[in-house]
Amino acid sequence: GWSRATATSKSDVRPHFAMHPVLSSSRSTSLSCLFLALSVVDRCLGFSIHVNPMQRYQRSSSCCSKGYSLPLGSHARRPLSRRSCPLRMKTSADTAPEEDLSTVTQARLVSGWSNSEVLGDAIAAALRDASKQLPEDSVPSFCFLFVSSSYCNLGEAGGVLVTEDTRVFQQGSEKYSRAMSLISRNFLQRGWKEVPIAGCSVGGSILGDSENVGKNSGVSVVLASLPDSQVSPFFVKPEVFNDGWRQSDWEKIGVPSSFQPGQEASGEDAVLFLFGHPEESTFIRRVLDSLDFVFPSARKVGALAGRTVDTHEREFFFLPSLKDMKDIASMEQCCFSEGLAGIAFRGGIAADAVVAQGSRPIGPNYEVLGTEMNGTIITKLREVGTTEEAEGAPMVLFELAVFSGTIDQQSFVESTRFLALGTSLTPLEDEQDKHQYIVRPILNVEKEGPVYLADGVRVGQVVRFHIRDAANAEQELQQLRMRWKLERNSRKVDKKLPAGALLFADQARGPQLYGRGNVENAGFIQDFPDVPLGGGYFDGVIGQLPNFQDKNKAPLLLDAEKKPQSTGVLFDQLEQGTYVHTMGSAFLLLYGQGKTEGAE
């Protein structure tokens, strides 16, 4: 610690622990030790101390109203901030970036979070923390609301809660419609009548380098300020949609003709955020196929409603505007289990969106010869390039060293959560290792029986078994972040700087995959400390895969100094098509227009 009395001489400025005789040997040695001590204090207490070693000591002014100054010339210590205090409880404000996004003037994507046991208090606190990070007096372009299913399902968590101000609540007795009512009331109080709201229930929340899974998931609010973008909310009804939709059909439900690909300015992107229900995956895939056909160059990312406990109900939310709402007390019409909600925007922004699957292939490719139950049960396979057919699961799964005689059948069944089946996106590839796969979970597999899948496959499709492991998943994330760093540098040429990021992770990842928390988000924050990150855990995510198969698109290699050997890899080199991923993490990094010289 430091003496907080105003110093009158050099001897008054010393760390309490720096009484070693070496300090009195010479002025230069004393300065060296002092600067070393300052750096130790800086690292330990979390505030920055700026020292000019060429300046003479000067008498410091008295303590300022917000903190104390060290008598080290004109470069005084920053006030002790809220984030520096080791005794204060952690809130979402503590996970804000070190920089305040002042370098980005045209776009912000920020998040707030709270795990208050009272739903209304949690929404108000999360919204308050998110809005503080927006430009002063700005109105959000849209809002995402993510609510833990624990608030709205009694389950095992039901109990009576008495707050400090004597309010009585029954835990888990809320409804998702009430969450929409509460945030709508907050919006009306702020005058935000035309801000669209979308979102869904979640099984966990992500904010900065912290994640909260299960009962402590809380509420997360994401706000976007995009003053130069055209924002269009839309909703796709199953009874209205058909596979032959064209641009005119999409325009009828809210996506304007100006969203057509090819009309974007240089260096700008169009983005579609999508939210749906996991039980509607077949319908969602049809809608994604239509969007890929009509808007092939648009970035598409989204999530399917999640839950903290398997017995909880899941819903997604959509409210295009509050200006025509007559009664916000009842918002049942804003909560859905069918259809697909979306927010489309373009203009003044750029975006990188990609999905990480975290799995590696094992064994050869197989052709599906027989299925049951709409393709969710594979009854017969044949190894590609051979005439040998296999009833049910191929023996290769049981002949691997990890399974060969080391565990019994029951233990093997329990380990299927680390097994997956990849459906080839490039079935005509001659070389096995050049195939790209969409990986689906395996529900069960029997040595002399069928393979049970969460998603269906078709007869004639090429498939390959995959293993999910933490080491491979982390390596994939490192490769993606390395590519993102290069992309960030290339964006600077167009004066685009990061404005915020979102991480939508499937609940099969996180602690279930890695055995520990804060893996994916902490790695991102370490590489991008100045970019605010939000998101959550869902029962499926929507996005595109990176294409690593072409020579010019392969993962970057590192030289002896761990620097990339090649550059120029762009994230527009994606596999064609957008998919629902039940074992992946979808990342989106949004860029806004940076400051220009002379700009205020």
Coordinates of C-alpha atoms in Angstrom, one line a residue:
G1 CA 0.0 0.0 0.0
W2 CA 1.0 3.6 -0.4
S3 CA 1.0 6.5 2.2
R4 CA -1.9 8.7 1.3
A5 CA -0.7 11.8 3.0
T6 CA 0.4 14.6 0.6
A7 CA 4.2 14.2 0.2
T8 CA 6.6 17.1 0.8
S9 CA 9.7 15.3 -0.3
K10 CA 11.0 12.3 -2.2
S11 CA 11.4 10.3 1.0
D12 CA 7.7 10.6 1.7
V13 CA 6.9 8.6 -1.5
R14 CA 7.7 5.0 -0.9
P15 CA 5.9 1.7 -0.8
H16 CA 5.4 0.3 2.7
F17 CA 7.3 -2.8 1.8
A18 CA 10.3 -1.0 0.2
M19 CA 12.6 -0.4 3.2
H20 CA 15.5 -2.4 1.8
P21 CA 18.9 -0.7 2.2
V22 CA 19.4 -0.9 -1.6
L23 CA 17.0 2.1 -1.9
S24 CA 19.5 4.4 -0.2
S25 CA 22.5 3.4 -2.3
S26 CA 21.9 5.9 -5.1
R27 CA 19.2 8.0 -6.7
S28 CA 19.1 5.8 -9.9
T29 CA 18.8 2.6 -8.0
S30 CA 16.1 4.0 -5.8
L31 CA 14.1 5.1 -8.9
S32 CA 14.5 1.7 -10.5
C33 CA 13.2 -0.1 -7.4
L34 CA 10.4 2.5 -7.1
F35 CA 9.2 1.9 -10.6
L36 CA 9.4 -1.9 -10.1
A37 CA 7.3 -1.5 -6.9
L38 CA 4.8 0.7 -8.9
S39 CA 4.4 -2.1 -11.5
V40 CA 3.8 -4.6 -8.7
V41 CA 1.1 -2.4 -7.2
D42 CA -0.4 -1.8 -10.6
R43 CA -0.7 -5.6 -11.3
C44 CA -2.0 -6.4 -7.8
L45 CA -4.6 -3.7 -7.3
G46 CA -5.8 -3.4 -10.9
F47 CA -5.3 0.4 -11.6
S48 CA -2.8 2.0 -13.9
I49 CA 0.1 4.2 -12.8
H50 CA 1.8 6.3 -15.4
V51 CA 5.3 7.3 -14.5
N52 CA 7.8 9.5 -16.5
P53 CA 11.2 8.5 -15.2
M54 CA 12.8 11.6 -16.7
Q55 CA 10.8 13.9 -14.7
R56 CA 11.8 15.2 -11.3
Y57 CA 9.6 14.6 -8.3
Q58 CA 7.1 17.3 -7.8
R59 CA 4.7 18.0 -5.1
S60 CA 1.4 16.5 -5.7
S61 CA -1.9 18.3 -5.3
S62 CA -4.2 17.2 -2.6
C63 CA -6.4 14.2 -2.9
C64 CA -9.0 14.6 -5.5
S65 CA -12.7 13.9 -4.9
K66 CA -12.7 10.5 -6.7
G67 CA -9.4 9.1 -5.6
Y68 CA -5.8 9.8 -4.5
S69 CA -2.9 11.1 -6.6
L70 CA 0.7 10.0 -6.2
P71 CA 3.3 12.7 -6.2
L72 CA 5.0 11.5 -9.3
G73 CA 5.1 14.5 -11.5
S74 CA 2.2 15.4 -13.8
H75 CA 1.2 11.8 -14.4
A76 CA -1.0 11.0 -11.5
R77 CA -2.6 7.7 -10.7
R78 CA -6.1 7.1 -12.0
P79 CA -8.9 7.2 -9.4
L80 CA -9.7 3.9 -7.8
S81 CA -12.6 2.7 -10.0
R82 CA -15.5 0.5 -9.1
R83 CA -13.7 -2.3 -11.0
S84 CA -10.6 -2.0 -8.8
C85 CA -12.3 -2.5 -5.5
P86 CA -11.7 -6.0 -4.3
L87 CA -14.5 -5.9 -1.7
R88 CA -17.4 -5.0 -4.0
M89 CA -19.7 -7.8 -5.4
K90 CA -19.2 -8.5 -9.1
T91 CA -21.8 -7.2 -11.5
S92 CA -22.0 -7.1 -15.3
A93 CA -20.3 -3.7 -15.2
D94 CA -17.1 -5.4 -14.1
T95 CA -16.9 -7.3 -17.3
A96 CA -17.0 -4.2 -19.5
P97 CA -14.0 -3.8 -21.8
E98 CA -11.0 -1.8 -20.7
E99 CA -11.7 0.7 -23.5
D100 CA -15.0 2.5 -23.8
L101 CA -15.5 2.0 -27.5
S102 CA -14.8 5.7 -28.1
T103 CA -12.9 4.7 -31.2
V104 CA -16.2 3.5 -32.8
T105 CA -18.7 6.2 -33.6
Q106 CA -21.3 4.6 -35.8
A107 CA -22.2 1.2 -34.2
R108 CA -22.4 -0.4 -30.7
L109 CA -23.4 -3.9 -29.7
V110 CA -23.4 -4.1 -25.9
S111 CA -24.8 -6.4 -23.2
G112 CA -26.0 -6.3 -19.6
W113 CA -26.7 -9.1 -17.2
S114 CA -28.2 -9.7 -13.8
N115 CA -29.1 -12.9 -11.8
S116 CA -31.4 -11.2 -9.3
E117 CA -33.9 -13.8 -8.0
V118 CA -36.8 -11.4 -8.9
L119 CA -37.4 -11.3 -12.7
G120 CA -38.4 -7.7 -12.8
D121 CA -35.3 -6.6 -10.9
A122 CA -33.1 -8.7 -13.1
I123 CA -34.5 -7.2 -16.3
A124 CA -34.2 -3.6 -15.0
A125 CA -30.6 -4.2 -13.8
A126 CA -29.5 -5.9 -17.1
L127 CA -31.2 -3.2 -19.2
R128 CA -29.6 -0.4 -17.1
D129 CA -26.1 -1.9 -17.4
A130 CA -26.4 -2.3 -21.2
S131 CA -27.9 1.2 -21.8
K132 CA -25.0 2.8 -19.9
Q133 CA -22.6 1.5 -22.6
L134 CA -24.5 3.2 -25.4
P135 CA -23.7 6.7 -26.7
E136 CA -25.3 9.4 -24.7
D137 CA -29.0 10.1 -25.6
S138 CA -29.0 7.4 -28.2
V139 CA -32.0 5.1 -28.9
P140 CA -31.2 1.4 -29.6
S141 CA -31.8 0.0 -33.1
F142 CA -33.0 -3.3 -31.6
C143 CA -32.9 -5.4 -28.4
F144 CA -32.3 -9.1 -27.6
L145 CA -33.8 -10.5 -24.4
F146 CA -32.5 -13.8 -23.0
V147 CA -34.3 -15.1 -20.0
S148 CA -33.3 -18.2 -17.9
S149 CA -36.0 -20.8 -18.0
S150 CA -35.6 -21.1 -14.2
Y151 CA -37.7 -18.0 -13.8
C152 CA -40.7 -19.4 -15.6
N153 CA -40.8 -23.1 -14.7
L154 CA -41.4 -24.3 -11.1
G155 CA -39.6 -27.6 -11.4
E156 CA -37.4 -28.4 -8.5
A157 CA -36.6 -24.8 -7.8
G158 CA -40.0 -23.7 -6.6
G159 CA -40.0 -21.9 -3.3
V160 CA -41.1 -18.8 -1.6
L161 CA -38.8 -15.8 -1.8
V162 CA -39.1 -12.8 0.4
T163 CA -37.0 -9.8 -0.7
E164 CA -35.4 -7.2 1.5
D165 CA -38.3 -4.8 0.8
T166 CA -40.7 -7.5 2.0
R167 CA -42.0 -8.5 -1.5
V168 CA -43.0 -12.2 -1.6
F169 CA -42.5 -14.3 -4.8
Q170 CA -42.7 -17.9 -5.6
Q171 CA -39.6 -18.9 -7.5
G172 CA -40.2 -20.2 -11.0
S173 CA -43.8 -19.0 -11.1
E174 CA -43.2 -16.2 -13.7
K175 CA -44.2 -16.5 -17.4
Y176 CA -42.1 -15.5 -20.4
S177 CA -44.9 -13.2 -21.4
R178 CA -44.4 -11.3 -18.1
A179 CA -40.7 -10.9 -19.0
M180 CA -41.8 -9.2 -22.3
S181 CA -44.2 -7.0 -20.3
L182 CA -41.5 -5.9 -17.9
I183 CA -39.0 -5.0 -20.5
S184 CA -41.7 -3.2 -22.6
R185 CA -42.6 -1.1 -19.5
N186 CA -39.0 -0.1 -19.1
F187 CA -38.8 0.8 -22.8
L188 CA -41.9 3.0 -22.6
Q189 CA -40.5 4.8 -19.6
R190 CA -37.4 5.6 -21.7
G191 CA -39.4 6.6 -24.7
W192 CA -38.2 3.7 -26.8
K193 CA -41.5 2.9 -28.6
E194 CA -40.1 1.8 -31.9
V195 CA -37.3 -0.5 -30.8
P196 CA -38.0 -4.1 -31.9
I197 CA -37.4 -6.9 -29.3
A198 CA -36.4 -10.5 -30.0
G199 CA -34.9 -13.3 -28.0
C200 CA -35.7 -16.5 -26.2
S201 CA -35.3 -18.6 -23.1
V202 CA -31.8 -19.8 -22.3
G203 CA -29.9 -22.4 -20.2
G204 CA -27.0 -20.0 -19.5
S205 CA -25.7 -16.5 -20.0
I206 CA -22.4 -15.2 -21.3
L207 CA -21.0 -11.8 -20.5
G208 CA -17.4 -10.9 -21.1
D209 CA -15.1 -13.4 -19.5
S210 CA -17.8 -14.8 -17.2
E211 CA -20.5 -17.4 -17.8
N212 CA -23.5 -18.4 -15.7
V213 CA -25.1 -21.8 -16.3
G214 CA -28.2 -23.4 -14.7
K215 CA -30.2 -21.7 -11.9
N216 CA -27.8 -18.7 -11.9
S217 CA -28.3 -18.0 -15.6
G218 CA -30.2 -14.8 -14.9
V219 CA -31.3 -12.3 -17.6
S220 CA -29.2 -10.9 -20.3
V221 CA -30.1 -7.8 -22.4
V222 CA -28.3 -7.0 -25.7
L223 CA -28.7 -3.5 -27.2
A224 CA -27.5 -2.4 -30.6
S225 CA -27.0 1.2 -31.7
L226 CA -26.8 1.3 -35.5
P227 CA -27.6 4.8 -36.6
D228 CA -26.5 4.2 -40.2
S229 CA -28.3 0.9 -40.7
Q230 CA -31.7 0.0 -42.0
V231 CA -33.2 -2.3 -39.4
S232 CA -36.2 -4.6 -40.4
P233 CA -37.9 -7.0 -37.9
F234 CA -39.8 -9.9 -39.5
F235 CA -41.6 -13.1 -38.5
V236 CA -42.2 -16.2 -40.6
K237 CA -45.4 -18.1 -39.9
P238 CA -45.4 -21.9 -40.8
E239 CA -48.9 -21.7 -42.3
V240 CA -47.9 -18.9 -44.7
F241 CA -44.3 -19.9 -45.7
N242 CA -43.6 -22.2 -48.7
D243 CA -40.3 -23.3 -50.2
G244 CA -40.8 -21.2 -53.4
W245 CA -40.6 -17.8 -51.7
R246 CA -38.9 -15.1 -53.6
Q247 CA -37.8 -11.5 -52.8
S248 CA -41.4 -10.2 -53.1
D249 CA -42.6 -12.7 -50.6
W250 CA -39.9 -11.8 -48.1
E251 CA -40.7 -8.1 -48.6
K252 CA -44.3 -8.7 -47.5
I253 CA -43.3 -9.9 -44.1
G254 CA -40.8 -7.0 -43.5
V255 CA -37.5 -7.7 -45.3
P256 CA -37.2 -4.8 -47.8
S257 CA -36.0 -5.1 -51.4
S258 CA -33.0 -3.0 -50.5
F259 CA -31.7 -5.9 -48.5
Q260 CA -30.9 -7.7 -51.8
P261 CA -27.3 -9.0 -52.0
G262 CA -25.0 -7.1 -54.3
Q263 CA -26.4 -3.7 -53.3
E264 CA -24.1 -3.3 -50.2
A265 CA -21.4 -0.7 -50.3
S266 CA -17.8 -1.9 -50.4
G267 CA -16.7 -3.4 -47.2
E268 CA -20.3 -3.5 -45.8
D269 CA -22.4 -6.5 -45.0
A270 CA -26.1 -7.5 -44.4
V271 CA -26.9 -9.5 -41.3
L272 CA -29.9 -11.6 -40.3
F273 CA -30.4 -12.6 -36.7
L274 CA -32.8 -15.5 -36.3
F275 CA -34.6 -17.1 -33.3
G276 CA -36.8 -20.2 -33.2
H277 CA -37.8 -23.3 -31.3
P278 CA -35.7 -26.5 -31.3
E279 CA -38.8 -28.6 -32.0
E280 CA -39.3 -26.7 -35.2
S281 CA -35.9 -27.6 -36.7
T282 CA -37.3 -29.1 -39.9
F283 CA -39.3 -25.9 -40.6
I284 CA -36.4 -23.8 -39.7
R285 CA -34.1 -25.6 -42.2
R286 CA -36.6 -24.9 -44.9
V287 CA -36.7 -21.2 -44.1
L288 CA -32.8 -21.1 -44.0
D289 CA -32.7 -22.7 -47.5
S290 CA -35.0 -20.0 -48.8
L291 CA -33.0 -17.2 -47.1
D292 CA -29.8 -18.7 -48.7
F293 CA -31.4 -18.6 -52.1
V294 CA -32.8 -15.1 -51.9
F295 CA -30.0 -13.5 -49.8
P296 CA -26.9 -15.6 -50.4
S297 CA -24.3 -13.1 -49.3
A298 CA -26.1 -12.1 -46.0
R299 CA -24.5 -13.2 -42.7
K300 CA -27.0 -15.4 -40.9
V301 CA -26.6 -16.2 -37.2
G302 CA -29.1 -17.2 -34.5
A303 CA -30.2 -19.5 -31.7
L304 CA -33.0 -21.9 -30.7
A305 CA -34.7 -21.5 -27.3
G306 CA -32.8 -23.2 -24.5
R307 CA -33.5 -24.2 -20.9
T308 CA -31.7 -25.0 -17.7
V309 CA -33.5 -28.2 -16.9
D310 CA -34.8 -30.8 -19.4
T311 CA -38.4 -30.5 -18.0
H312 CA -38.6 -26.8 -18.5
E313 CA -40.7 -25.2 -21.3
R314 CA -38.9 -23.2 -24.0
E315 CA -40.2 -20.2 -25.9
F316 CA -38.8 -17.5 -28.2
F317 CA -39.9 -13.8 -28.2
F318 CA -40.7 -11.2 -30.9
L319 CA -42.1 -7.7 -30.7
P320 CA -41.6 -5.5 -33.8
S321 CA -42.7 -2.3 -32.1
L322 CA -44.4 -0.9 -29.0
K323 CA -46.1 2.0 -30.8
D324 CA -49.2 0.0 -31.6
M325 CA -49.4 -1.9 -28.4
K326 CA -52.5 -1.0 -26.4
D327 CA -52.0 -3.3 -23.4
I328 CA -48.5 -4.4 -22.3
A329 CA -49.8 -6.2 -19.2
S330 CA -50.6 -9.2 -21.4
M331 CA -47.9 -10.1 -23.9
E332 CA -48.9 -13.7 -24.6
Q333 CA -49.0 -12.9 -28.3
C334 CA -45.3 -12.0 -28.2
C335 CA -44.1 -15.5 -27.1
F336 CA -43.9 -18.4 -29.5
S337 CA -43.1 -22.1 -29.9
E338 CA -43.7 -22.1 -33.7
G339 CA -42.4 -20.0 -36.6
L340 CA -39.1 -18.0 -36.9
A341 CA -38.4 -14.5 -35.7
G342 CA -35.7 -12.3 -37.2
I343 CA -34.0 -8.9 -37.2
A344 CA -32.4 -7.9 -40.6
F345 CA -30.1 -4.9 -40.9
R346 CA -27.6 -3.5 -43.3
G347 CA -25.7 -0.3 -43.9
G348 CA -22.7 1.2 -42.1
I349 CA -21.6 -2.1 -40.6
A350 CA -19.5 -5.1 -41.4
A351 CA -19.7 -8.5 -39.8
D352 CA -17.9 -11.8 -39.4
A353 CA -20.1 -14.8 -38.5
V354 CA -18.9 -18.4 -38.2
V355 CA -19.7 -21.7 -36.4
A356 CA -17.2 -23.9 -34.5
Q357 CA -18.2 -27.6 -34.2
G358 CA -15.4 -28.9 -32.0
S359 CA -15.2 -32.4 -33.4
R360 CA -12.9 -34.6 -35.5
P361 CA -13.7 -37.5 -37.8
I362 CA -12.8 -41.1 -37.1
G363 CA -12.9 -44.1 -39.5
P364 CA -14.0 -44.1 -43.1
N365 CA -17.0 -42.5 -44.9
Y366 CA -20.2 -44.5 -45.1
E367 CA -23.2 -44.4 -47.4
V368 CA -26.6 -44.6 -45.8
L369 CA -28.5 -47.6 -47.2
G370 CA -31.5 -47.9 -44.8
T371 CA -33.3 -45.7 -42.3
E372 CA -36.4 -45.6 -40.2
M373 CA -38.5 -43.0 -38.3
N374 CA -37.9 -40.2 -40.8
G375 CA -34.2 -40.8 -41.0
T376 CA -33.5 -40.6 -37.2
I377 CA -32.6 -44.3 -37.1
I378 CA -29.9 -45.7 -39.4
T379 CA -30.4 -49.4 -40.0
K380 CA -27.8 -50.1 -42.7
L381 CA -24.5 -48.6 -43.8
R382 CA -21.9 -49.4 -46.5
E383 CA -18.3 -48.2 -46.4
V384 CA -17.7 -45.9 -49.4
G385 CA -15.6 -47.6 -52.1
T386 CA -16.4 -51.1 -50.9
T387 CA -19.3 -53.6 -51.2
E388 CA -19.3 -54.5 -47.5
E389 CA -22.5 -53.6 -45.8
A390 CA -23.0 -53.2 -42.1
E391 CA -26.2 -53.7 -40.1
G392 CA -26.5 -50.8 -37.6
A393 CA -23.3 -49.3 -36.2
P394 CA -20.1 -50.1 -38.0
M395 CA -17.7 -52.3 -36.0
V396 CA -15.0 -49.5 -36.3
L397 CA -16.7 -47.8 -33.4
F398 CA -16.2 -50.7 -31.1
E399 CA -12.7 -51.7 -32.4
L400 CA -11.1 -48.3 -31.5
A401 CA -8.6 -48.6 -28.7
V402 CA -10.6 -46.5 -26.3
F403 CA -13.5 -48.9 -26.5
S404 CA -11.8 -52.2 -27.3
G405 CA -12.4 -54.3 -24.2
T406 CA -11.9 -51.5 -21.8
I407 CA -15.5 -50.5 -21.0
D408 CA -18.8 -52.4 -21.0
Q409 CA -21.8 -51.8 -23.2
Q410 CA -23.5 -49.6 -20.7
S411 CA -20.5 -47.4 -20.2
F412 CA -20.2 -47.1 -23.9
V413 CA -23.8 -45.9 -24.2
E414 CA -23.1 -43.3 -21.6
S415 CA -20.1 -42.1 -23.6
T416 CA -22.2 -41.5 -26.7
R417 CA -22.5 -37.8 -25.8
F418 CA -18.9 -37.5 -27.1
L419 CA -19.9 -39.3 -30.3
A420 CA -21.4 -37.6 -33.3
L421 CA -22.3 -38.3 -36.9
G422 CA -21.2 -35.9 -39.6
T423 CA -23.3 -35.6 -42.8
S424 CA -21.1 -34.7 -45.7
L425 CA -21.8 -31.4 -47.5
T426 CA -19.5 -32.4 -50.3
P427 CA -20.5 -36.1 -51.1
L428 CA -18.8 -36.1 -54.5
E429 CA -15.3 -35.5 -53.2
D430 CA -13.0 -38.3 -54.1
E431 CA -10.6 -37.8 -51.2
Q432 CA -12.0 -38.7 -47.8
D433 CA -10.3 -35.9 -45.9
K434 CA -11.7 -33.2 -48.2
H435 CA -15.2 -33.7 -47.1
Q436 CA -17.0 -31.1 -45.0
Y437 CA -19.5 -32.3 -42.5
I438 CA -22.5 -31.0 -40.5
V439 CA -22.1 -32.8 -37.2
R440 CA -25.2 -34.1 -35.4
P441 CA -25.4 -35.8 -31.9
I442 CA -25.9 -39.5 -31.6
L443 CA -28.6 -40.4 -29.0
N444 CA -27.7 -44.1 -28.8
V445 CA -25.8 -46.8 -30.6
E446 CA -25.9 -50.6 -30.2
K447 CA -23.2 -53.0 -31.2
E448 CA -25.6 -55.2 -33.2
G449 CA -28.4 -52.7 -33.6
P450 CA -29.2 -49.4 -35.2
V451 CA -27.8 -45.9 -34.7
Y452 CA -30.2 -43.4 -33.1
L453 CA -29.9 -39.8 -34.2
A454 CA -31.3 -36.5 -33.0
D455 CA -31.7 -35.3 -36.6
G456 CA -32.6 -37.3 -39.6
V457 CA -30.5 -38.4 -42.6
R458 CA -31.6 -39.6 -46.0
V459 CA -30.7 -42.8 -47.9
G460 CA -27.8 -42.2 -50.2
Q461 CA -26.2 -39.5 -48.0
V462 CA -22.5 -39.9 -47.1
V463 CA -21.8 -39.8 -43.4
R464 CA -18.8 -40.2 -41.1
F465 CA -18.5 -40.7 -37.3
H466 CA -16.9 -38.0 -35.2
I467 CA -15.4 -37.7 -31.7
R468 CA -16.0 -34.6 -29.6
D469 CA -13.1 -33.7 -27.3
A470 CA -12.1 -30.6 -25.4
A471 CA -8.6 -30.4 -26.8
N472 CA -9.7 -30.5 -30.5
A473 CA -12.5 -27.9 -29.7
E474 CA -10.1 -25.5 -28.1
Q475 CA -7.6 -25.9 -31.0
E476 CA -10.4 -25.0 -33.4
L477 CA -11.3 -21.9 -31.5
Q478 CA -7.7 -20.8 -31.4
Q479 CA -7.6 -21.1 -35.2
L480 CA -10.8 -19.1 -35.6
R481 CA -9.6 -16.4 -33.3
M482 CA -6.3 -16.2 -35.2
R483 CA -8.2 -15.7 -38.5
W484 CA -10.3 -13.1 -36.8
K485 CA -7.2 -11.1 -35.8
L486 CA -6.1 -11.0 -39.4
E487 CA -9.6 -10.1 -40.5
R488 CA -9.7 -7.3 -37.9
N489 CA -6.5 -5.8 -39.4
S490 CA -7.9 -6.0 -43.0
R491 CA -11.1 -4.3 -41.8
K492 CA -9.1 -1.3 -40.6
V493 CA -8.3 -0.5 -44.3
D494 CA -12.0 0.3 -44.6
K495 CA -12.0 2.2 -41.3
K496 CA -14.1 -0.5 -39.7
L497 CA -13.4 -1.2 -36.0
P498 CA -15.0 -3.8 -33.7
A499 CA -18.3 -2.6 -32.1
G500 CA -19.2 -5.7 -30.2
A501 CA -19.6 -9.5 -30.4
L502 CA -22.1 -12.2 -29.6
L503 CA -21.5 -15.9 -28.8
F504 CA -24.4 -18.3 -29.2
A505 CA -23.3 -21.7 -27.8
D506 CA -25.2 -25.0 -27.8
Q507 CA -25.7 -26.4 -24.3
A508 CA -23.7 -29.5 -25.3
R509 CA -20.6 -27.3 -25.2
G510 CA -19.4 -25.3 -22.3
P511 CA -18.8 -27.2 -19.0
Q512 CA -20.3 -30.4 -20.5
L513 CA -17.6 -30.5 -23.2
Y514 CA -14.6 -28.9 -21.5
G515 CA -15.2 -30.0 -18.0
R516 CA -14.8 -26.4 -16.8
G517 CA -16.4 -23.0 -17.5
N518 CA -15.4 -19.8 -19.3
V519 CA -13.4 -21.5 -22.1
E520 CA -14.8 -20.1 -25.3
N521 CA -15.7 -16.6 -23.9
A522 CA -12.5 -16.2 -21.9
G523 CA -10.3 -17.0 -24.9
F524 CA -12.2 -14.4 -27.0
I525 CA -11.8 -11.7 -24.3
Q526 CA -8.0 -12.5 -24.0
D527 CA -7.5 -12.0 -27.7
F528 CA -10.0 -9.1 -28.0
P529 CA -10.0 -7.3 -24.6
D530 CA -11.5 -4.1 -26.0
V531 CA -14.6 -5.8 -27.6
P532 CA -17.7 -6.3 -25.4
L533 CA -19.0 -9.9 -25.6
G534 CA -22.5 -11.2 -24.8
G535 CA -24.6 -14.3 -25.5
G536 CA -25.8 -17.5 -23.9
Y537 CA -26.4 -21.2 -24.1
F538 CA -29.2 -22.6 -26.2
D539 CA -30.7 -25.8 -27.6
G540 CA -29.2 -25.2 -31.0
V541 CA -27.5 -22.4 -33.0
I542 CA -27.8 -21.1 -36.5
G543 CA -24.8 -20.3 -38.7
Q544 CA -22.3 -21.1 -41.5
L545 CA -19.2 -23.2 -41.3
P546 CA -15.7 -22.0 -42.2
N547 CA -14.2 -23.7 -45.3
F548 CA -10.8 -25.1 -44.3
Q549 CA -10.4 -27.5 -47.3
D550 CA -9.0 -25.3 -50.0
K551 CA -5.3 -24.6 -49.9
N552 CA -5.9 -20.8 -49.6
K553 CA -8.4 -21.3 -46.8
A554 CA -6.6 -23.8 -44.6
P555 CA -6.0 -23.0 -40.9
L556 CA -3.0 -20.7 -40.6
L557 CA 0.4 -22.1 -39.5
L558 CA 2.7 -20.4 -37.0
D559 CA 6.4 -19.8 -37.5
A560 CA 9.1 -20.2 -34.8
E561 CA 8.0 -16.9 -33.2
K562 CA 4.3 -18.0 -33.2
K563 CA 3.4 -15.5 -35.9
P564 CA 1.1 -16.3 -38.8
Q565 CA 3.0 -17.5 -41.9
S566 CA 0.3 -16.3 -44.2
T567 CA -2.4 -13.6 -44.2
G568 CA -5.4 -12.5 -46.1
V569 CA -7.8 -15.2 -45.0
L570 CA -11.3 -13.8 -45.1
F571 CA -14.4 -15.0 -43.4
D572 CA -16.5 -14.7 -46.5
Q573 CA -14.9 -18.0 -47.5
L574 CA -17.7 -20.1 -45.9
E575 CA -19.4 -23.2 -46.9
Q576 CA -22.5 -22.4 -49.0
G577 CA -25.6 -22.7 -46.9
T578 CA -26.8 -21.9 -43.4
Y579 CA -27.6 -24.8 -41.0
V580 CA -29.0 -25.5 -37.5
H581 CA -26.1 -26.8 -35.4
T582 CA -26.9 -28.9 -32.3
M583 CA -23.3 -29.2 -31.1
G584 CA -21.7 -25.9 -32.1
S585 CA -21.0 -22.4 -31.1
A586 CA -21.9 -19.5 -33.4
F587 CA -19.8 -16.3 -33.2
L588 CA -20.6 -12.9 -34.6
L589 CA -18.2 -10.0 -34.5
L590 CA -19.8 -6.7 -35.6
Y591 CA -17.7 -3.8 -37.0
G592 CA -18.7 -0.1 -37.1
Q593 CA -17.3 2.9 -38.9
G594 CA -14.3 4.3 -37.0
K595 CA -13.5 7.9 -36.3
T596 CA -12.2 10.0 -39.0
E597 CA -9.7 12.8 -38.6
G598 CA -11.3 15.9 -37.2
A599 CA -14.4 14.1 -36.1
E600 CA -15.7 14.9 -32.6

